[in-house]
JSON list of C-alpha atoms in Angstrom, two decimals:
[
{"chain": "A", "resi": 1, "resn": "MET", "atom": "CA", "xyz": [-48.85, -61.41, -26.44]},
{"chain": "A", "resi": 2, "resn": "SER", "atom": "CA", "xyz": [-52.39, -62.68, -26.92]},
{"chain": "A", "resi": 3, "resn": "THR", "atom": "CA", "xyz": [-53.85, -63.54, -30.28]},
{"chain": "A", "resi": 4, "resn": "SER", "atom": "CA", "xyz": [-56.56, -60.87, -30.10]},
{"chain": "A", "resi": 5, "resn": "THR", "atom": "CA", "xyz": [-53.94, -58.18, -29.41]},
{"chain": "A", "resi": 6, "resn": "THR", "atom": "CA", "xyz": [-51.93, -59.36, -32.39]},
{"chain": "A", "resi": 7, "resn": "TYR", "atom": "CA", "xyz": [-55.02, -59.31, -34.61]},
{"chain": "A", "resi": 8, "resn": "ARG", "atom": "CA", "xyz": [-55.93, -55.80, -33.45]},
{"chain": "A", "resi": 9, "resn": "ARG", "atom": "CA", "xyz": [-52.42, -54.61, -34.24]},
{"chain": "A", "resi": 10, "resn": "ILE", "atom": "CA", "xyz": [-52.51, -56.24, -37.69]},
{"chain": "A", "resi": 11, "resn": "LEU", "atom": "CA", "xyz": [-55.93, -54.76, -38.47]},
{"chain": "A", "resi": 12, "resn": "ARG", "atom": "CA", "xyz": [-54.81, -51.31, -37.37]},
{"chain": "A", "resi": 13, "resn": "ARG", "atom": "CA", "xyz": [-51.73, -51.56, -39.57]},
{"chain": "A", "resi": 14, "resn": "GLU", "atom": "CA", "xyz": [-53.76, -52.69, -42.59]},
{"chain": "A", "resi": 15, "resn": "THR", "atom": "CA", "xyz": [-56.58, -50.13, -42.28]},
{"chain": "A", "resi": 16, "resn": "HIS", "atom": "CA", "xyz": [-54.52, -47.03, -41.41]},
{"chain": "A", "resi": 17, "resn": "SER", "atom": "CA", "xyz": [-51.72, -45.49, -43.42]},
{"chain": "A", "resi": 18, "resn": "SER", "atom": "CA", "xyz": [-48.42, -44.51, -41.91]},
{"chain": "A", "resi": 19, "resn": "ARG", "atom": "CA", "xyz": [-46.90, -41.06, -41.97]},
{"chain": "A", "resi": 20, "resn": "SER", "atom": "CA", "xyz": [-43.54, -42.31, -43.22]},
{"chain": "A", "resi": 21, "resn": "GLY", "atom": "CA", "xyz": [-43.99, -40.83, -46.71]},
{"chain": "A", "resi": 22, "resn": "ILE", "atom": "CA", "xyz": [-44.44, -37.26, -45.54]},
{"chain": "A", "resi": 23, "resn": "ALA", "atom": "CA", "xyz": [-41.80, -37.70, -42.83]},
{"chain": "A", "resi": 24, "resn": "VAL", "atom": "CA", "xyz": [-39.23, -38.88, -45.38]},
{"chain": "A", "resi": 25, "resn": "THR", "atom": "CA", "xyz": [-40.15, -36.05, -47.76]},
{"chain": "A", "resi": 26, "resn": "LEU", "atom": "CA", "xyz": [-39.73, -33.42, -45.04]},
{"chain": "A", "resi": 27, "resn": "ALA", "atom": "CA", "xyz": [-36.45, -35.00, -43.90]},
{"chain": "A", "resi": 28, "resn": "VAL", "atom": "CA", "xyz": [-35.06, -34.96, -47.45]},
{"chain": "A", "resi": 29, "resn": "LEU", "atom": "CA", "xyz": [-36.11, -31.32, -47.92]},
{"chain": "A", "resi": 30, "resn": "LEU", "atom": "CA", "xyz": [-34.46, -30.32, -44.63]},
{"chain": "A", "resi": 31, "resn": "ILE", "atom": "CA", "xyz": [-31.30, -32.26, -45.50]},
{"chain": "A", "resi": 32, "resn": "LEU", "atom": "CA", "xyz": [-31.14, -30.47, -48.87]},
{"chain": "A", "resi": 33, "resn": "VAL", "atom": "CA", "xyz": [-31.64, -27.06, -47.24]},
{"chain": "A", "resi": 34, "resn": "PHE", "atom": "CA", "xyz": [-28.97, -27.69, -44.59]},
{"chain": "A", "resi": 35, "resn": "ALA", "atom": "CA", "xyz": [-26.58, -29.13, -47.19]},
{"chain": "A", "resi": 36, "resn": "TRP", "atom": "CA", "xyz": [-27.07, -26.00, -49.30]},
{"chain": "A", "resi": 37, "resn": "ILE", "atom": "CA", "xyz": [-26.49, -23.73, -46.28]},
{"chain": "A", "resi": 38, "resn": "GLY", "atom": "CA", "xyz": [-23.38, -25.73, -45.38]},
{"chain": "A", "resi": 39, "resn": "THR", "atom": "CA", "xyz": [-22.07, -25.55, -48.94]},
{"chain": "A", "resi": 40, "resn": "GLU", "atom": "CA", "xyz": [-22.68, -21.81, -49.12]},
{"chain": "A", "resi": 41, "resn": "SER", "atom": "CA", "xyz": [-20.92, -21.35, -45.75]},
{"chain": "A", "resi": 42, "resn": "VAL", "atom": "CA", "xyz": [-17.88, -23.33, -46.89]},
{"chain": "A", "resi": 43, "resn": "LEU", "atom": "CA", "xyz": [-17.76, -21.40, -50.18]},
{"chain": "A", "resi": 44, "resn": "ALA", "atom": "CA", "xyz": [-17.97, -18.10, -48.26]},
{"chain": "A", "resi": 45, "resn": "ALA", "atom": "CA", "xyz": [-15.20, -19.21, -45.86]},
{"chain": "A", "resi": 46, "resn": "VAL", "atom": "CA", "xyz": [-12.95, -20.18, -48.76]},
{"chain": "A", "resi": 47, "resn": "GLY", "atom": "CA", "xyz": [-13.70, -16.93, -50.57]},
{"chain": "A", "resi": 48, "resn": "THR", "atom": "CA", "xyz": [-15.35, -18.45, -53.65]},
{"chain": "A", "resi": 49, "resn": "ALA", "atom": "CA", "xyz": [-18.45, -17.14, -55.40]},
{"chain": "A", "resi": 50, "resn": "PRO", "atom": "CA", "xyz": [-21.72, -18.46, -53.89]},
{"chain": "A", "resi": 51, "resn": "LEU", "atom": "CA", "xyz": [-23.90, -21.02, -55.67]},
{"chain": "A", "resi": 52, "resn": "LEU", "atom": "CA", "xyz": [-27.10, -19.01, -55.16]},
{"chain": "A", "resi": 53, "resn": "VAL", "atom": "CA", "xyz": [-26.81, -16.51, -52.29]},
{"chain": "A", "resi": 54, "resn": "ALA", "atom": "CA", "xyz": [-23.96, -15.78, -49.91]},
{"chain": "A", "resi": 55, "resn": "PRO", "atom": "CA", "xyz": [-24.85, -16.45, -46.26]},
{"chain": "A", "resi": 56, "resn": "ALA", "atom": "CA", "xyz": [-24.09, -12.83, -45.31]},
{"chain": "A", "resi": 57, "resn": "ASP", "atom": "CA", "xyz": [-26.42, -11.54, -48.05]},
{"chain": "A", "resi": 58, "resn": "ALA", "atom": "CA", "xyz": [-29.18, -13.97, -47.00]},
{"chain": "A", "resi": 59, "resn": "ALA", "atom": "CA", "xyz": [-28.84, -12.91, -43.34]},
{"chain": "A", "resi": 60, "resn": "SER", "atom": "CA", "xyz": [-28.99, -9.21, -44.21]},
{"chain": "A", "resi": 61, "resn": "ALA", "atom": "CA", "xyz": [-32.01, -9.81, -46.46]},
{"chain": "A", "resi": 62, "resn": "VAL", "atom": "CA", "xyz": [-33.84, -11.60, -43.63]},
{"chain": "A", "resi": 63, "resn": "LEU", "atom": "CA", "xyz": [-32.95, -8.87, -41.14]},
{"chain": "A", "resi": 64, "resn": "GLY", "atom": "CA", "xyz": [-33.99, -6.19, -43.63]},
{"chain": "A", "resi": 65, "resn": "ALA", "atom": "CA", "xyz": [-37.35, -7.86, -44.29]},
{"chain": "A", "resi": 66, "resn": "ALA", "atom": "CA", "xyz": [-39.03, -5.52, -41.82]},
{"chain": "A", "resi": 67, "resn": "GLY", "atom": "CA", "xyz": [-38.64, -2.73, -44.38]},
{"chain": "A", "resi": 68, "resn": "ALA", "atom": "CA", "xyz": [-40.41, -4.74, -47.09]},
{"chain": "A", "resi": 69, "resn": "PRO", "atom": "CA", "xyz": [-43.94, -3.81, -48.19]},
{"chain": "A", "resi": 70, "resn": "VAL", "atom": "CA", "xyz": [-46.65, -4.93, -45.76]},
{"chain": "A", "resi": 71, "resn": "GLY", "atom": "CA", "xyz": [-48.54, -6.83, -48.47]},
{"chain": "A", "resi": 72, "resn": "ALA", "atom": "CA", "xyz": [-45.53, -8.99, -49.32]},
{"chain": "A", "resi": 73, "resn": "LEU", "atom": "CA", "xyz": [-44.82, -9.75, -45.66]},
{"chain": "A", "resi": 74, "resn": "THR", "atom": "CA", "xyz": [-48.47, -10.61, -45.09]},
{"chain": "A", "resi": 75, "resn": "ALA", "atom": "CA", "xyz": [-48.53, -12.95, -48.10]},
{"chain": "A", "resi": 76, "resn": "ILE", "atom": "CA", "xyz": [-45.35, -14.71, -46.94]},
{"chain": "A", "resi": 77, "resn": "GLY", "atom": "CA", "xyz": [-46.78, -15.04, -43.43]},
{"chain": "A", "resi": 78, "resn": "VAL", "atom": "CA", "xyz": [-50.03, -16.50, -44.74]},
{"chain": "A", "resi": 79, "resn": "VAL", "atom": "CA", "xyz": [-48.20, -19.05, -46.91]},
{"chain": "A", "resi": 80, "resn": "VAL", "atom": "CA", "xyz": [-45.98, -20.13, -44.01]},
{"chain": "A", "resi": 81, "resn": "ALA", "atom": "CA", "xyz": [-49.00, -20.38, -41.69]},
{"chain": "A", "resi": 82, "resn": "ILE", "atom": "CA", "xyz": [-50.93, -22.51, -44.21]},
{"chain": "A", "resi": 83, "resn": "ILE", "atom": "CA", "xyz": [-47.94, -24.85, -44.68]},
{"chain": "A", "resi": 84, "resn": "GLY", "atom": "CA", "xyz": [-47.61, -25.16, -40.90]},
{"chain": "A", "resi": 85, "resn": "LEU", "atom": "CA", "xyz": [-51.32, -25.81, -40.46]},
{"chain": "A", "resi": 86, "resn": "VAL", "atom": "CA", "xyz": [-51.31, -28.48, -43.17]},
{"chain": "A", "resi": 87, "resn": "LEU", "atom": "CA", "xyz": [-48.35, -30.21, -41.53]},
{"chain": "A", "resi": 88, "resn": "ILE", "atom": "CA", "xyz": [-50.06, -30.14, -38.12]},
{"chain": "A", "resi": 89, "resn": "VAL", "atom": "CA", "xyz": [-53.31, -31.56, -39.53]},
{"chain": "A", "resi": 90, "resn": "VAL", "atom": "CA", "xyz": [-51.46, -34.28, -41.45]},
{"chain": "A", "resi": 91, "resn": "SER", "atom": "CA", "xyz": [-49.47, -35.24, -38.37]},
{"chain": "A", "resi": 92, "resn": "LEU", "atom": "CA", "xyz": [-52.47, -35.42, -36.03]},
{"chain": "A", "resi": 93, "resn": "ALA", "atom": "CA", "xyz": [-55.28, -36.74, -38.25]},
{"chain": "A", "resi": 94, "resn": "PRO", "atom": "CA", "xyz": [-55.53, -40.50, -38.55]},
{"chain": "A", "resi": 95, "resn": "GLY", "atom": "CA", "xyz": [-54.54, -41.73, -41.96]},
{"chain": "A", "resi": 96, "resn": "ARG", "atom": "CA", "xyz": [-57.12, -44.11, -43.37]},
{"chain": "A", "resi": 97, "resn": "ARG", "atom": "CA", "xyz": [-56.81, -46.53, -46.19]},
{"chain": "A", "resi": 98, "resn": "GLY", "atom": "CA", "xyz": [-59.83, -47.64, -48.19]},
{"chain": "A", "resi": 99, "resn": "ARG", "atom": "CA", "xyz": [-60.18, -50.80, -46.11]},
{"chain": "A", "resi": 100, "resn": "ARG", "atom": "CA", "xyz": [-62.30, -52.06, -43.23]},
{"chain": "A", "resi": 101, "resn": "ALA", "atom": "CA", "xyz": [-61.79, -54.65, -40.55]},
{"chain": "A", "resi": 102, "resn": "ALA", "atom": "CA", "xyz": [-64.25, -57.51, -40.84]},
{"chain": "A", "resi": 103, "resn": "GLY", "atom": "CA", "xyz": [-65.67, -59.24, -37.79]},
{"chain": "A", "resi": 104, "resn": "ALA", "atom": "CA", "xyz": [-63.86, -62.54, -37.39]},
{"chain": "A", "resi": 105, "resn": "ASP", "atom": "CA", "xyz": [-62.97, -64.26, -34.13]},
{"chain": "A", "resi": 106, "resn": "ARG", "atom": "CA", "xyz": [-60.18, -66.54, -35.24]},
{"chain": "A", "resi": 107, "resn": "THR", "atom": "CA", "xyz": [-58.43, -64.42, -37.84]},
{"chain": "A", "resi": 108, "resn": "ALA", "atom": "CA", "xyz": [-57.67, -60.87, -38.90]},
{"chain": "A", "resi": 109, "resn": "ALA", "atom": "CA", "xyz": [-59.84, -60.12, -41.95]},
{"chain": "A", "resi": 110, "resn": "VAL", "atom": "CA", "xyz": [-59.64, -56.91, -43.98]},
{"chain": "A", "resi": 111, "resn": "VAL", "atom": "CA", "xyz": [-62.07, -55.94, -46.76]},
{"chain": "A", "resi": 112, "resn": "ASP", "atom": "CA", "xyz": [-61.27, -53.32, -49.38]},
{"chain": "A", "resi": 113, "resn": "ASP", "atom": "CA", "xyz": [-63.87, -50.56, -49.90]},
{"chain": "A", "resi": 114, "resn": "ARG", "atom": "CA", "xyz": [-63.92, -51.31, -53.63]},
{"chain": "A", "resi": 115, "resn": "VAL", "atom": "CA", "xyz": [-65.22, -54.81, -52.89]},
{"chain": "A", "resi": 116, "resn": "ILE", "atom": "CA", "xyz": [-67.99, -53.34, -50.74]},
{"chain": "A", "resi": 117, "resn": "ALA", "atom": "CA", "xyz": [-68.83, -50.81, -53.48]},
{"chain": "A", "resi": 118, "resn": "ARG", "atom": "CA", "xyz": [-69.08, -53.53, -56.12]},
{"chain": "A", "resi": 119, "resn": "SER", "atom": "CA", "xyz": [-71.31, -55.65, -53.90]},
{"chain": "A", "resi": 120, "resn": "LEU", "atom": "CA", "xyz": [-73.62, -52.71, -53.18]},
{"chain": "A", "resi": 121, "resn": "ALA", "atom": "CA", "xyz": [-73.74, -51.80, -56.88]},
{"chain": "A", "resi": 122, "resn": "ARG", "atom": "CA", "xyz": [-74.79, -55.33, -57.77]},
{"chain": "A", "resi": 123, "resn": "THR", "atom": "CA", "xyz": [-77.46, -55.33, -55.04]},
{"chain": "A", "resi": 124, "resn": "ALA", "atom": "CA", "xyz": [-78.84, -51.94, -56.15]},
{"chain": "A", "resi": 125, "resn": "SER", "atom": "CA", "xyz": [-78.81, -53.09, -59.78]},
{"chain": "A", "resi": 126, "resn": "PHE", "atom": "CA", "xyz": [-80.86, -56.20, -59.04]},
{"chain": "A", "resi": 127, "resn": "ALA", "atom": "CA", "xyz": [-83.26, -54.42, -56.67]},
{"chain": "A", "resi": 128, "resn": "GLY", "atom": "CA", "xyz": [-83.98, -51.55, -59.05]},
{"chain": "A", "resi": 129, "resn": "ASP", "atom": "CA", "xyz": [-83.97, -53.61, -62.24]},
{"chain": "A", "resi": 130, "resn": "VAL", "atom": "CA", "xyz": [-81.28, -51.30, -63.58]},
{"chain": "A", "resi": 131, "resn": "HIS", "atom": "CA", "xyz": [-78.29, -52.31, -65.66]},
{"chain": "A", "resi": 132, "resn": "PRO", "atom": "CA", "xyz": [-75.11, -52.48, -63.52]},
{"chain": "A", "resi": 133, "resn": "ASP", "atom": "CA", "xyz": [-73.48, -49.82, -65.70]},
{"chain": "A", "resi": 134, "resn": "ARG", "atom": "CA", "xyz": [-76.14, -47.36, -64.49]},
{"chain": "A", "resi": 135, "resn": "VAL", "atom": "CA", "xyz": [-75.18, -47.73, -60.81]},
{"chain": "A", "resi": 136, "resn": "SER", "atom": "CA", "xyz": [-72.20, -46.03, -59.23]},
{"chain": "A", "resi": 137, "resn": "VAL", "atom": "CA", "xyz": [-71.17, -46.50, -55.62]},
{"chain": "A", "resi": 138, "resn": "SER", "atom": "CA", "xyz": [-68.64, -44.56, -53.58]},
{"chain": "A", "resi": 139, "resn": "VAL", "atom": "CA", "xyz": [-67.68, -45.75, -50.11]},
{"chain": "A", "resi": 140, "resn": "GLY", "atom": "CA", "xyz": [-66.46, -43.11, -47.69]},
{"chain": "A", "resi": 141, "resn": "LYS", "atom": "CA", "xyz": [-65.44, -43.35, -44.07]},
{"chain": "A", "resi": 142, "resn": "LYS", "atom": "CA", "xyz": [-68.99, -43.70, -42.75]},
{"chain": "A", "resi": 143, "resn": "VAL", "atom": "CA", "xyz": [-71.34, -43.43, -45.75]},
{"chain": "A", "resi": 144, "resn": "ALA", "atom": "CA", "xyz": [-71.88, -45.59, -48.81]},
{"chain": "A", "resi": 145, "resn": "LEU", "atom": "CA", "xyz": [-73.39, -43.41, -51.56]},
{"chain": "A", "resi": 146, "resn": "VAL", "atom": "CA", "xyz": [-75.32, -45.34, -54.21]},
{"chain": "A", "resi": 147, "resn": "GLU", "atom": "CA", "xyz": [-76.21, -43.25, -57.25]},
{"chain": "A", "resi": 148, "resn": "ILE", "atom": "CA", "xyz": [-78.64, -44.58, -59.87]},
{"chain": "A", "resi": 149, "resn": "ASP", "atom": "CA", "xyz": [-78.55, -43.18, -63.40]},
{"chain": "A", "resi": 150, "resn": "PRO", "atom": "CA", "xyz": [-82.10, -43.79, -64.69]},
{"chain": "A", "resi": 151, "resn": "VAL", "atom": "CA", "xyz": [-82.95, -44.99, -68.17]},
{"chain": "A", "resi": 152, "resn": "THR", "atom": "CA", "xyz": [-85.32, -42.78, -70.17]},
{"chain": "A", "resi": 153, "resn": "GLY", "atom": "CA", "xyz": [-88.90, -44.00, -69.98]},
{"chain": "A", "resi": 154, "resn": "ARG", "atom": "CA", "xyz": [-88.35, -46.20, -66.92]},
{"chain": "A", "resi": 155, "resn": "THR", "atom": "CA", "xyz": [-88.59, -45.22, -63.30]},
{"chain": "A", "resi": 156, "resn": "ALA", "atom": "CA", "xyz": [-86.40, -46.84, -60.71]},
{"chain": "A", "resi": 157, "resn": "ASP", "atom": "CA", "xyz": [-88.11, -47.74, -57.43]},
{"chain": "A", "resi": 158, "resn": "LEU", "atom": "CA", "xyz": [-85.91, -45.81, -55.05]},
{"chain": "A", "resi": 159, "resn": "ARG", "atom": "CA", "xyz": [-87.55, -47.28, -51.95]},
{"chain": "A", "resi": 160, "resn": "SER", "atom": "CA", "xyz": [-86.88, -50.91, -52.93]},
{"chain": "A", "resi": 161, "resn": "ILE", "atom": "CA", "xyz": [-83.28, -50.04, -53.81]},
{"chain": "A", "resi": 162, "resn": "GLU", "atom": "CA", "xyz": [-82.81, -48.33, -50.44]},
{"chain": "A", "resi": 163, "resn": "GLU", "atom": "CA", "xyz": [-84.24, -51.35, -48.60]},
{"chain": "A", "resi": 164, "resn": "ALA", "atom": "CA", "xyz": [-82.04, -53.79, -50.51]},
{"chain": "A", "resi": 165, "resn": "VAL", "atom": "CA", "xyz": [-78.91, -51.73, -49.93]},
{"chain": "A", "resi": 166, "resn": "ARG", "atom": "CA", "xyz": [-79.77, -51.26, -46.24]},
{"chain": "A", "resi": 167, "resn": "ASP", "atom": "CA", "xyz": [-80.32, -55.04, -45.87]},
{"chain": "A", "resi": 168, "resn": "GLU", "atom": "CA", "xyz": [-77.01, -55.72, -47.60]},
{"chain": "A", "resi": 169, "resn": "ILE", "atom": "CA", "xyz": [-75.09, -53.32, -45.35]},
{"chain": "A", "resi": 170, "resn": "SER", "atom": "CA", "xyz": [-76.78, -54.63, -42.20]},
{"chain": "A", "resi": 171, "resn": "GLY", "atom": "CA", "xyz": [-75.40, -58.06, -43.07]},
{"chain": "A", "resi": 172, "resn": "TYR", "atom": "CA", "xyz": [-71.85, -56.71, -42.96]},
{"chain": "A", "resi": 173, "resn": "ASP", "atom": "CA", "xyz": [-69.84, -56.77, -39.76]},
{"chain": "A", "resi": 174, "resn": "TYR", "atom": "CA", "xyz": [-67.26, -54.16, -40.72]},
{"chain": "A", "resi": 175, "resn": "THR", "atom": "CA", "xyz": [-65.52, -51.58, -38.60]},
{"chain": "A", "resi": 176, "resn": "PRO", "atom": "CA", "xyz": [-66.18, -48.68, -39.07]},
{"chain": "A", "resi": 177, "resn": "ALA", "atom": "CA", "xyz": [-69.83, -49.35, -39.90]},
{"chain": "A", "resi": 178, "resn": "LEU", "atom": "CA", "xyz": [-71.46, -47.85, -42.99]},
{"chain": "A", "resi": 179, "resn": "ARG", "atom": "CA", "xyz": [-74.68, -45.91, -43.47]},
{"chain": "A", "resi": 180, "resn": "PRO", "atom": "CA", "xyz": [-76.32, -46.23, -46.90]},
{"chain": "A", "resi": 181, "resn": "ARG", "atom": "CA", "xyz": [-77.45, -43.24, -48.93]},
{"chain": "A", "resi": 182, "resn": "VAL", "atom": "CA", "xyz": [-79.27, -43.87, -52.19]},
{"chain": "A", "resi": 183, "resn": "LYS", "atom": "CA", "xyz": [-80.13, -41.16, -54.69]},
{"chain": "A", "resi": 184, "resn": "LEU", "atom": "CA", "xyz": [-81.09, -40.77, -58.30]},
{"chain": "A", "resi": 185, "resn": "SER", "atom": "CA", "xyz": [-78.60, -39.05, -60.56]},
{"chain": "A", "resi": 186, "resn": "LYS", "atom": "CA", "xyz": [-79.31, -35.41, -61.38]},
{"chain": "A", "resi": 187, "resn": "LYS", "atom": "CA", "xyz": [-78.52, -36.09, -65.02]},
{"chain": "A", "resi": 188, "resn": "LYS", "atom": "CA", "xyz": [-81.32, -36.61, -67.44]},
{"chain": "A", "resi": 189, "resn": "GLY", "atom": "CA", "xyz": [-82.07, -40.24, -68.21]},
{"chain": "A", "resi": 190, "resn": "LYS", "atom": "CA", "xyz": [-80.20, -42.02, -70.95]},
{"chain": "A", "resi": 191, "resn": "VAL", "atom": "CA", "xyz": [-81.54, -44.09, -73.77]},
{"chain": "A", "resi": 192, "resn": "GLY", "atom": "CA", "xyz": [-80.45, -47.66, -73.36]},
{"chain": "A", "resi": 193, "resn": "ARG", "atom": "CA", "xyz": [-80.80, -50.73, -71.29]}
]
């Protein structure tokens, strides 16, 4: 196996989350349901009182569900459909951690999104002459949102902040790449530094 293939595999493993958590949760729930059904069946075969519902009563209730009110059946159907849709989306959508692969030829390098956010906050703070506490950055899958909370009586030069943040991001060699978005906070300015 070549080194680049190994690095790609390592980077994929570090930047994407596995589905083992939801798979284990579903397996445990199914095991519990089947264990309950098995226990109820054994109790019914022995002639003992059921824990919750006897299997014969549960089967007749399911078969008699057609006579239930339409609203209740519709609600149950919608809930089951939503659960199924969520499970399908979770199983097919790629899980992503808050990390990015950094361009490096001789090693596998991974950078956390929080490190990128802190770097962009510092850059925006210096460029806009704003205290670092007044800058908040959130890094998504493709966009880095820089939000400046202005100080009362001072105007932040949004253009210079955008240029500085854009220059900072263009210096990164991360996969997936980021697009900067800089905006002033909608809140009223605060008194302070």
